[in-house]
Short mmCIF file of C-alpha atoms and ligand atoms in Angstrom, two decimals:
data_model
loop_
_atom_site.label_atom_id
_atom_site.label_comp_id
_atom_site.label_asym_id
_atom_site.label_seq_id
_atom_site.Cartn_x
_atom_site.Cartn_y
_atom_site.Cartn_z
CA MET A 1 5.54 25.62 16.21
CA SER A 2 6.15 23.46 19.27
CA LEU A 3 4.23 20.37 20.24
CA LEU A 4 3.57 19.37 23.85
CA ILE A 5 2.28 15.90 24.64
CA LYS A 6 0.97 15.80 28.19
CA ASN A 7 0.15 13.08 30.70
CA GLY A 8 0.91 10.04 28.57
CA GLU A 9 2.63 6.86 29.72
CA ILE A 10 5.91 6.76 27.82
CA ILE A 11 6.98 3.28 26.74
CA THR A 12 10.53 2.74 25.56
CA ALA A 13 12.60 -0.41 25.15
CA GLU A 14 14.16 0.20 28.56
CA ARG A 15 11.42 1.61 30.79
CA ARG A 16 7.88 2.94 31.19
CA PHE A 17 7.00 6.13 33.04
CA PHE A 18 4.55 9.05 33.07
CA ALA A 19 5.88 12.35 31.70
CA ASP A 20 5.23 15.19 29.28
CA ILE A 21 7.23 15.53 26.05
CA LEU A 22 8.04 18.90 24.51
CA CYS A 23 9.06 18.95 20.85
CA ARG A 24 10.49 21.84 18.91
CA GLY A 25 12.12 22.07 15.50
CA GLY A 26 11.25 18.45 14.80
CA VAL A 27 13.14 17.05 17.78
CA ILE A 28 12.39 16.28 21.41
CA VAL A 29 13.70 19.11 23.58
CA GLU A 30 12.37 18.22 27.03
CA ILE A 31 10.89 15.25 28.88
CA GLY A 32 9.55 15.88 32.36
CA GLN A 33 6.69 16.66 34.71
CA ASN A 34 4.27 19.58 34.30
CA LEU A 35 5.96 21.02 31.21
CA SER A 36 4.48 24.10 29.61
CA ASP A 37 5.01 26.18 26.48
CA SER A 38 2.47 28.88 25.66
CA SER A 39 3.22 28.65 21.94
CA ALA A 40 2.86 24.88 21.72
CA GLU A 41 0.02 22.80 20.36
CA ILE A 42 -0.98 20.61 23.29
CA ILE A 43 -2.12 17.02 22.94
CA ASP A 44 -3.58 15.43 26.04
CA ALA A 45 -2.44 11.79 26.19
CA THR A 46 -4.14 10.92 29.48
CA GLY A 47 -4.90 7.19 29.48
CA LYS A 48 -2.76 6.64 26.38
CA TYR A 49 0.65 5.11 25.70
CA VAL A 50 3.35 7.15 23.96
CA PHE A 51 5.68 5.00 21.86
CA PRO A 52 8.70 5.99 19.78
CA GLY A 53 7.73 5.92 16.11
CA PHE A 54 7.77 2.35 14.88
CA ILE A 55 10.28 1.32 12.23
CA ASP A 56 9.56 -1.26 9.58
CA PRO A 57 13.00 -2.48 8.45
CA HIS A 58 11.72 -4.65 5.60
CA VAL A 59 9.16 -3.35 3.14
CA HIS A 60 8.67 -3.35 -0.60
CA ILE A 61 6.89 -0.32 -2.00
CA TYR A 62 8.23 -0.36 -5.56
CA LEU A 63 8.83 -3.98 -6.50
CA PRO A 64 8.99 -5.21 -10.08
CA PHE A 65 8.69 -8.94 -9.38
CA MET A 66 7.31 -12.15 -10.86
CA GLY A 67 6.07 -10.48 -14.03
CA THR A 68 4.27 -7.61 -12.35
CA VAL A 69 4.84 -4.57 -10.13
CA SER A 70 3.69 -4.15 -6.54
CA LYS A 71 0.51 -2.16 -6.04
CA ASP A 72 1.43 0.54 -3.53
CA ASP A 73 3.40 3.67 -4.24
CA TYR A 74 4.92 5.92 -1.58
CA ALA A 75 1.73 7.97 -1.29
CA THR A 76 -0.39 4.97 -0.34
CA GLY A 77 2.34 2.88 1.29
CA SER A 78 3.62 5.57 3.64
CA LYS A 79 0.12 6.75 4.51
CA ALA A 80 -0.83 3.16 5.38
CA ALA A 81 2.34 2.78 7.45
CA LEU A 82 1.60 5.95 9.42
CA MET A 83 -2.05 5.05 9.99
CA GLY A 84 -0.69 1.94 11.67
CA GLY A 85 1.95 3.77 13.74
CA THR A 86 5.02 3.16 11.56
CA THR A 87 7.01 6.35 10.98
CA THR A 88 10.17 5.03 9.28
CA LEU A 89 10.37 2.61 6.37
CA ILE A 90 13.44 0.72 5.16
CA GLU A 91 12.70 -0.50 1.67
CA MET A 92 14.50 -3.16 -0.30
CA CYS A 93 15.96 -1.72 -3.50
CA CYS A 94 15.75 -4.74 -5.82
CA PRO A 95 17.29 -4.18 -9.26
CA GLY A 96 17.10 -6.93 -11.85
CA ARG A 97 20.34 -8.79 -12.55
CA ASP A 98 20.95 -6.79 -15.72
CA GLU A 99 20.32 -3.38 -14.15
CA ASP A 100 22.95 -0.87 -13.05
CA PRO A 101 23.00 -0.63 -9.21
CA LEU A 102 23.63 3.13 -9.05
CA GLU A 103 20.82 3.83 -11.48
CA ALA A 104 18.62 1.48 -9.47
CA ILE A 105 19.12 3.20 -6.11
CA ARG A 106 18.46 6.57 -7.76
CA LEU A 107 15.29 5.17 -9.33
CA TRP A 108 14.10 3.73 -5.99
CA LYS A 109 14.82 7.04 -4.26
CA SER A 110 12.94 8.95 -6.94
CA LYS A 111 9.82 6.93 -6.11
CA ALA A 112 9.92 8.26 -2.54
CA VAL A 113 11.30 11.79 -2.66
CA ASN A 114 8.60 14.45 -2.06
CA ILE A 115 5.98 11.68 -1.97
CA SER A 116 6.72 9.66 1.15
CA SER A 117 5.18 10.86 4.39
CA CYS A 118 7.37 8.47 6.39
CA ASP A 119 11.10 9.00 6.75
CA TYR A 120 12.83 6.32 4.72
CA THR A 121 16.01 4.63 3.62
CA PHE A 122 16.92 1.52 1.62
CA HIS A 123 18.80 -1.74 1.78
CA MET A 124 20.74 -1.97 -1.49
CA GLY A 125 19.97 -5.23 -3.29
CA VAL A 126 23.00 -6.98 -4.74
CA THR A 127 21.53 -9.16 -7.46
CA ARG A 128 24.78 -9.57 -9.45
CA PHE A 129 28.43 -9.24 -8.45
CA ASP A 130 30.83 -8.67 -11.31
CA GLU A 131 33.98 -6.61 -11.94
CA THR A 132 31.99 -3.32 -11.78
CA THR A 133 30.08 -4.03 -8.57
CA THR A 134 32.75 -3.00 -6.04
CA GLU A 135 32.98 0.51 -7.47
CA SER A 136 29.20 0.84 -7.75
CA LEU A 137 28.69 -0.22 -4.16
CA LYS A 138 31.39 2.15 -2.93
CA SER A 139 29.55 5.02 -4.66
CA ILE A 140 26.24 3.88 -3.24
CA VAL A 141 27.70 3.97 0.28
CA ALA A 142 29.58 7.26 -0.07
CA GLU A 143 27.32 9.23 -2.40
CA GLU A 144 23.89 7.76 -1.72
CA GLY A 145 24.08 7.27 2.07
CA ILE A 146 23.33 3.55 2.21
CA THR A 147 25.00 1.20 4.71
CA SER A 148 23.08 -2.06 4.34
CA LEU A 149 22.85 -4.54 1.50
CA LYS A 150 20.33 -7.21 0.55
CA VAL A 151 20.91 -10.58 -1.07
CA PHE A 152 18.46 -13.25 -2.13
CA LEU A 153 19.46 -16.89 -1.88
CA ALA A 154 16.04 -17.72 -3.38
CA TYR A 155 14.40 -16.58 -6.65
CA LYS A 156 16.90 -18.38 -8.86
CA GLY A 157 17.27 -16.73 -12.28
CA ALA A 158 15.65 -13.49 -11.10
CA LEU A 159 16.88 -11.70 -7.96
CA GLY A 160 18.90 -14.64 -6.62
CA ILE A 161 22.72 -14.72 -6.63
CA GLU A 162 25.28 -17.50 -7.02
CA ASP A 163 27.62 -18.60 -4.23
CA THR A 164 30.69 -16.84 -5.66
CA GLU A 165 28.64 -13.63 -5.77
CA LEU A 166 27.49 -14.21 -2.20
CA TYR A 167 31.09 -14.67 -1.09
CA LYS A 168 32.20 -11.46 -2.82
CA THR A 169 29.25 -9.47 -1.44
CA LEU A 170 29.91 -10.60 2.13
CA SER A 171 33.65 -9.99 1.80
CA PHE A 172 33.00 -6.48 0.48
CA ALA A 173 30.56 -5.85 3.36
CA ALA A 174 33.04 -7.07 5.96
CA GLU A 175 35.79 -4.85 4.55
CA ASN A 176 33.52 -1.81 4.39
CA ASN A 177 31.65 -2.26 7.66
CA LEU A 178 28.26 -2.83 6.02
CA ILE A 179 25.54 -5.19 7.15
CA VAL A 180 24.04 -7.71 4.71
CA THR A 181 20.37 -8.61 4.96
CA ALA A 182 19.47 -11.92 3.35
CA HIS A 183 16.49 -13.92 2.15
CA CYS A 184 17.51 -17.45 3.04
CA GLU A 185 16.03 -20.41 1.17
CA ASN A 186 17.76 -23.03 -0.96
CA ALA A 187 16.85 -21.95 -4.49
CA ASP A 188 17.72 -25.26 -6.19
CA LEU A 189 15.60 -27.32 -3.85
CA ILE A 190 12.67 -24.95 -4.38
CA TYR A 191 13.02 -25.28 -8.14
CA GLU A 192 13.12 -29.10 -8.01
CA ASN A 193 10.14 -29.23 -5.66
CA GLN A 194 8.14 -26.84 -7.82
CA GLN A 195 8.80 -28.86 -10.99
CA ARG A 196 7.85 -32.12 -9.30
CA LEU A 197 4.66 -30.80 -7.68
CA VAL A 198 3.39 -29.07 -10.82
CA SER A 199 4.12 -32.16 -12.94
CA GLU A 200 2.03 -34.18 -10.47
CA GLY A 201 -0.88 -31.79 -11.04
CA LYS A 202 -0.42 -30.15 -7.64
CA THR A 203 -0.97 -26.61 -8.85
CA GLY A 204 -3.06 -24.76 -6.24
CA PRO A 205 -1.75 -22.25 -3.68
CA GLU A 206 -1.82 -24.95 -0.98
CA TRP A 207 1.28 -26.47 -2.68
CA HIS A 208 3.39 -23.36 -2.20
CA GLU A 209 4.38 -24.33 1.34
CA PRO A 210 5.30 -27.93 0.45
CA SER A 211 7.53 -26.57 -2.32
CA ARG A 212 9.46 -24.54 0.28
CA PRO A 213 9.39 -26.65 3.47
CA ILE A 214 11.10 -25.64 6.69
CA SER A 215 14.18 -27.68 5.77
CA VAL A 216 14.66 -25.52 2.65
CA GLU A 217 14.64 -22.36 4.77
CA ALA A 218 16.88 -23.87 7.45
CA ASP A 219 19.35 -24.93 4.77
CA GLY A 220 19.39 -21.38 3.38
CA CYS A 221 20.06 -19.98 6.86
CA HIS A 222 22.82 -22.49 7.53
CA HIS A 223 24.35 -21.65 4.14
CA LEU A 224 24.41 -17.92 4.84
CA MET A 225 25.87 -18.56 8.30
CA THR A 226 28.70 -20.62 6.77
CA PHE A 227 29.54 -17.79 4.38
CA ALA A 228 29.25 -15.16 7.13
CA GLU A 229 31.61 -17.18 9.28
CA ALA A 230 34.09 -17.51 6.42
CA THR A 231 34.07 -13.81 5.57
CA GLY A 232 33.45 -12.21 8.98
CA ALA A 233 30.47 -10.26 7.61
CA GLU A 234 27.64 -9.07 9.84
CA VAL A 235 24.37 -10.51 8.56
CA TYR A 236 20.65 -10.06 9.17
CA VAL A 237 18.26 -12.84 8.16
CA VAL A 238 14.96 -11.42 6.95
CA HIS A 239 11.51 -13.01 7.42
CA THR A 240 12.53 -16.00 9.54
CA SER A 241 9.47 -18.24 9.74
CA CYS A 242 10.24 -21.48 11.56
CA VAL A 243 11.97 -23.37 14.38
CA PRO A 244 14.92 -24.88 12.43
CA ALA A 245 15.74 -21.55 10.76
CA VAL A 246 15.99 -19.77 14.12
CA GLU A 247 18.00 -22.72 15.48
CA ALA A 248 20.46 -22.63 12.57
CA ILE A 249 21.10 -18.92 13.15
CA SER A 250 21.32 -19.33 16.92
CA ALA A 251 23.89 -22.11 16.48
CA ALA A 252 25.97 -19.82 14.28
CA ARG A 253 25.74 -17.03 16.84
CA ALA A 254 27.10 -19.45 19.41
CA ARG A 255 30.10 -19.96 17.09
CA GLY A 256 30.66 -16.20 17.01
CA VAL A 257 28.86 -15.26 13.79
CA LYS A 258 27.43 -11.73 13.93
CA ALA A 259 23.86 -12.53 12.92
CA HIS A 260 20.55 -10.78 13.55
CA ILE A 261 17.13 -12.38 13.22
CA GLU A 262 14.01 -10.75 11.79
CA THR A 263 10.56 -12.25 11.71
CA VAL A 264 7.49 -10.65 10.17
CA ALA A 265 3.96 -9.96 11.37
CA PRO A 266 2.13 -12.39 9.03
CA TYR A 267 3.94 -15.39 10.60
CA LEU A 268 2.71 -14.32 14.03
CA THR A 269 -1.00 -14.25 13.30
CA LEU A 270 -1.60 -16.35 10.16
CA ASN A 271 -0.57 -19.95 9.43
CA SER A 272 -0.35 -22.48 6.61
CA SER A 273 -4.07 -23.26 6.81
CA HIS A 274 -4.75 -19.81 5.33
CA ALA A 275 -2.87 -20.75 2.16
CA GLU A 276 -5.04 -23.89 1.97
CA LEU A 277 -8.33 -21.97 1.67
CA PRO A 278 -10.45 -23.18 -1.27
CA ASP A 279 -11.32 -21.41 -4.52
CA PHE A 280 -7.87 -19.85 -4.85
CA GLU A 281 -8.45 -17.74 -1.70
CA GLY A 282 -5.22 -19.28 -0.42
CA ALA A 283 -3.29 -17.16 -2.95
CA LYS A 284 -3.87 -14.13 -0.73
CA TYR A 285 -1.57 -15.80 1.79
CA VAL A 286 1.26 -16.86 -0.54
CA MET A 287 4.55 -15.36 0.57
CA SER A 288 8.09 -16.69 0.86
CA PRO A 289 9.18 -18.29 3.07
CA PRO A 290 5.61 -19.58 3.38
CA LEU A 291 3.23 -19.36 6.31
CA ARG A 292 3.92 -22.37 8.57
CA SER A 293 1.91 -24.57 10.92
CA PRO A 294 0.88 -22.83 14.18
CA GLU A 295 3.60 -24.30 16.43
CA HIS A 296 6.19 -22.29 14.49
CA GLY A 297 4.30 -19.08 15.19
CA GLU A 298 4.18 -19.91 18.89
CA PHE A 299 7.93 -20.58 18.86
CA LEU A 300 8.57 -17.23 17.15
CA TRP A 301 6.62 -15.42 19.89
CA GLU A 302 8.76 -17.15 22.54
CA LYS A 303 11.92 -16.13 20.74
CA ILE A 304 10.74 -12.52 20.48
CA ALA A 305 10.00 -12.51 24.20
CA ASP A 306 13.42 -13.91 25.15
CA GLY A 307 15.26 -11.55 22.77
CA THR A 308 16.59 -14.20 20.36
CA ILE A 309 14.61 -12.58 17.55
CA ASP A 310 15.77 -8.98 17.16
CA THR A 311 13.15 -7.38 14.98
CA ILE A 312 9.59 -7.75 13.71
CA ALA A 313 9.06 -6.29 10.24
CA THR A 314 6.29 -6.90 7.71
CA ASP A 315 7.91 -7.75 4.37
CA HIS A 316 5.02 -5.68 3.02
CA ALA A 317 4.76 -6.83 -0.60
CA PRO A 318 1.42 -5.62 -1.93
CA PHE A 319 -0.16 -7.38 -4.90
CA ASP A 320 -3.84 -7.29 -5.84
CA PHE A 321 -5.78 -10.50 -5.64
CA GLU A 322 -7.92 -10.17 -8.75
CA THR A 323 -5.40 -8.88 -11.25
CA GLN A 324 -2.06 -10.05 -9.87
CA LYS A 325 -2.35 -13.09 -7.57
CA ARG A 326 -4.77 -14.52 -10.19
CA MET A 327 -1.84 -14.96 -12.59
CA GLY A 328 -1.24 -18.21 -10.74
CA ASP A 329 -4.84 -19.43 -10.70
CA PRO A 330 -5.11 -22.94 -12.22
CA ALA A 331 -8.70 -22.10 -13.19
CA ASN A 332 -7.29 -19.31 -15.32
CA ALA A 333 -5.25 -21.77 -17.31
CA LEU A 334 -6.72 -20.95 -20.67
CA ASP A 335 -7.13 -17.23 -20.39
CA ALA A 336 -5.57 -14.71 -18.03
CA ALA A 337 -2.63 -16.73 -16.74
CA MET A 338 -1.78 -17.97 -20.23
CA GLN A 339 -1.91 -14.46 -21.64
CA LEU A 340 0.04 -12.89 -18.81
CA THR A 341 2.73 -15.48 -18.25
CA GLY A 342 2.60 -17.85 -21.22
CA GLN A 343 2.03 -20.72 -18.80
CA PRO A 344 -1.06 -22.37 -17.39
CA GLY A 345 -1.82 -21.04 -13.91
CA ASN A 346 -0.08 -22.71 -10.99
CA PHE A 347 1.22 -21.67 -7.56
CA THR A 348 4.70 -20.81 -8.87
CA LEU A 349 3.17 -17.88 -10.76
CA ILE A 350 1.42 -16.26 -7.79
CA PRO A 351 3.27 -13.04 -6.96
CA ASN A 352 4.71 -13.63 -3.49
CA GLY A 353 3.83 -11.28 -0.69
CA ILE A 354 1.26 -10.20 1.89
CA PRO A 355 0.29 -6.53 2.26
CA SER A 356 0.74 -5.74 5.95
CA VAL A 357 2.58 -2.45 6.55
CA GLU A 358 -0.56 -0.92 8.07
CA GLU A 359 -1.44 -3.78 10.38
CA ARG A 360 1.87 -4.75 12.01
CA ILE A 361 1.52 -2.87 15.29
CA LYS A 362 -2.17 -3.77 15.67
CA ILE A 363 -1.25 -7.44 15.25
CA LEU A 364 1.65 -7.25 17.69
CA TYR A 365 -0.41 -5.36 20.24
CA ASN A 366 -3.39 -7.72 20.05
CA ASP A 367 -1.81 -11.12 19.44
CA GLY A 368 1.34 -10.32 21.42
CA VAL A 369 0.75 -7.82 24.21
CA LEU A 370 -2.95 -8.37 24.99
CA SER A 371 -2.59 -12.14 24.81
CA GLY A 372 0.31 -12.00 27.27
CA LYS A 373 3.05 -13.25 24.93
CA ILE A 374 5.16 -10.09 25.07
CA ASP A 375 5.11 -6.92 27.12
CA LEU A 376 4.90 -3.36 25.81
CA GLN A 377 8.62 -2.77 26.10
CA THR A 378 9.37 -5.86 24.04
CA LEU A 379 6.95 -4.52 21.43
CA VAL A 380 8.95 -1.27 21.26
CA ARG A 381 12.27 -3.08 21.26
CA ALA A 382 11.35 -5.49 18.44
CA ALA A 383 9.28 -3.11 16.30
CA SER A 384 11.39 0.03 16.65
CA THR A 385 14.51 0.29 18.81
CA ASN A 386 16.44 -2.76 17.64
CA ALA A 387 15.97 -1.89 13.97
CA ALA A 388 17.26 1.63 14.68
CA LYS A 389 20.30 0.21 16.44
CA ILE A 390 21.09 -2.44 13.82
CA PHE A 391 20.66 -0.10 10.84
CA ASN A 392 22.48 3.01 12.13
CA LEU A 393 19.46 5.15 12.93
CA TYR A 394 19.65 5.16 16.74
CA PRO A 395 18.98 7.30 18.79
CA LYS A 396 17.67 9.73 16.18
CA LYS A 397 15.03 7.04 15.62
CA GLY A 398 13.79 4.22 17.85
CA ALA A 399 13.98 6.17 21.11
CA ILE A 400 12.24 8.88 23.11
CA GLU A 401 15.25 10.96 24.07
CA ILE A 402 16.18 14.62 24.14
CA GLY A 403 17.71 15.46 20.77
CA GLY A 404 16.04 12.54 19.03
CA ASP A 405 13.50 13.03 16.24
CA ALA A 406 9.99 13.75 17.48
CA ASP A 407 8.55 10.62 15.85
CA LEU A 408 5.86 9.63 18.31
CA VAL A 409 2.84 7.35 18.42
CA ILE A 410 0.07 8.11 20.90
CA TRP A 411 -1.72 4.80 21.25
CA ASP A 412 -5.30 4.56 22.47
CA PRO A 413 -5.63 1.19 24.23
CA GLU A 414 -9.41 1.57 24.59
CA PHE A 415 -10.24 1.74 20.89
CA SER A 416 -12.11 -1.24 19.42
CA GLY A 417 -12.27 -1.88 15.71
CA GLU A 418 -11.97 -4.37 12.88
CA ILE A 419 -9.48 -4.69 10.03
CA SER A 420 -10.99 -4.47 6.56
CA VAL A 421 -10.09 -3.71 2.97
CA THR A 422 -12.95 -1.21 3.03
CA THR A 423 -11.15 0.97 5.55
CA HIS A 424 -7.44 0.28 5.02
CA SER A 425 -5.12 2.77 3.33
CA MET A 426 -3.00 0.26 1.40
CA ALA A 427 -3.69 0.14 -2.34
CA THR A 428 -4.47 -3.57 -2.51
CA ASP A 429 -7.92 -4.97 -3.23
CA TYR A 430 -7.87 -7.30 -0.22
CA SER A 431 -6.72 -7.52 3.37
CA ALA A 432 -5.12 -10.73 4.58
CA PHE A 433 -6.52 -9.88 8.03
CA GLU A 434 -10.10 -9.17 6.92
CA GLY A 435 -12.57 -9.18 9.82
CA LYS A 436 -9.94 -9.40 12.55
CA LYS A 437 -11.26 -7.67 15.67
CA ILE A 438 -8.68 -5.41 17.22
CA LYS A 439 -8.24 -3.36 20.37
CA GLY A 440 -6.10 -0.26 20.33
CA ARG A 441 -4.97 2.02 17.55
CA ALA A 442 -2.46 4.71 16.67
CA GLU A 443 -4.52 7.76 17.54
CA THR A 444 -1.92 10.46 16.89
CA VAL A 445 1.29 9.91 14.90
CA THR A 446 4.06 12.44 14.34
CA VAL A 447 7.13 12.49 12.14
CA ARG A 448 9.63 15.09 13.34
CA SER A 449 6.75 16.88 15.16
CA GLN A 450 4.48 16.96 12.10
CA ILE A 451 1.09 15.50 13.03
CA LEU A 452 0.27 13.09 10.23
CA VAL A 453 -2.41 11.05 11.97
CA ARG A 454 -4.90 12.84 14.24
CA ASP A 455 -7.80 11.16 16.09
CA GLY A 456 -7.06 8.01 14.10
CA GLY A 457 -7.59 9.81 10.77
CA TRP A 458 -5.19 10.93 8.07
CA ALA A 459 -3.89 14.48 8.60
CA GLY A 460 -0.94 14.50 6.20
CA LYS A 461 -0.54 16.17 2.81
CA GLY A 462 2.06 13.81 1.39
CA GLY A 463 5.78 14.33 0.98
CA GLU A 464 6.57 15.14 4.63
CA GLY A 465 9.14 12.33 4.88
CA GLU A 466 12.89 12.66 4.45
CA PHE A 467 15.57 10.32 3.21
CA LEU A 468 17.68 9.10 6.12
CA TRP A 469 21.34 9.38 5.16
CA ARG A 470 23.36 6.72 6.96
CA LYS A 471 27.10 6.75 7.49
O1 URP B 1 6.90 -13.29 -0.36
C1 URP B 1 7.66 -12.37 -0.27
N1 URP B 1 8.48 -12.37 0.75
N2 URP B 1 7.66 -11.39 -1.19
C2 URP B 1 8.47 -10.28 -1.33
C3 URP B 1 9.84 -10.59 -1.82
C4 URP B 1 10.70 -11.14 -0.73
O2 URP B 1 11.06 -12.30 -0.77
O3 URP B 1 11.00 -10.43 0.22
ZN1 ZN B 2 12.38 -12.25 0.81
ZN1 ZN B 3 10.99 -8.86 1.24
#
């Protein structure tokens, strides 16, 4: 069955123009004026934008982390992504230090296969580097189709790695033409700050940001840049939140380091005051690196607009408020937190993360495009095309081109609505964007021609997505 999208305004990273798009066999076969195909399903996109499917290059769907496991699975997570216009997910595969990497990537894949409605791939987390790691990683590249790695400089004692392991991972990546994504914060400084603050009785979620100030993130970025420079590895800094972090990476780029910069949607619409809300509400906004004061968000928008920041992801990390974030509630000291973690509640026990895979494009469209901070083509570039280019998916993904996958988002700019937990598709019991008024929505969304969102409602069955093998 063919699909013909007529009369829409096509927006790509390079240009905008009015044309029809004919799709057959899951790919785009023709782009032009007055196209026809008597066997095709026709969608009239008059007055609408047609975007390439958006790519979220940093999500967590299955994440065993901080004593619990993230709330979404691929059924809910990919549905939520598609309802928001995201057609491809790149998930972080995050094995524990004692887990076998090959078994881990197979486990992570098994969570998605025949369940995900989005197309998907993974960044392989390197959480230990010993004498067996080189062979495991070679197998993961050759036999599992993965070409990007992930390291954590934070989360000491859990997912975080030591400097010798970082050096070996980056050297391996440089030799094997892989890209290394990295969470950059100085783990030792975080630990010292956490101990000091908790011992001073500063236990609420509002102390999460002071335990991981901008200097801690900038130091992590500088550290990664030093190692990238020494090894020649290509690196990609995930969830960059603040001015000195972007500056540290930009300075390294000027020295010739191959470094990409990602920021994430929560930093562009929320700020540190959200994590200061009373009665433990602030826990809903605890993520790492933390939400910053508003001037950092404004700076990030400027750096998206001028192209310094390559991509906008979400770092979707979905944890429930009542049963999971509450593990760090000081008021829970004598019951739930104690039972769950063996410690009195404090901010260090709040599972880090903000559920946001569904809301990214709405946030970027409203706070970015409609408020005049970025144009539509920058939206496409930062939320789709650049990720496809950096992670070996272009032009199959991230483009509207003949031969490319028919992953398309027909966007209705006239729609008015409001974000709410009562209507979202994510599995979490709260929305960090509750009550936000929004214009525009993904009205029709396709993955390889399959219509998975129709008239703004779910039209999928589940399992339509495919694993994206990367060479
Ligand atoms: O707070 C965050 N970012 N949670 C998810 C894990 C990570 O650091 O990406
Ligand atoms: Zn991270
Ligand atoms: Zn993450």
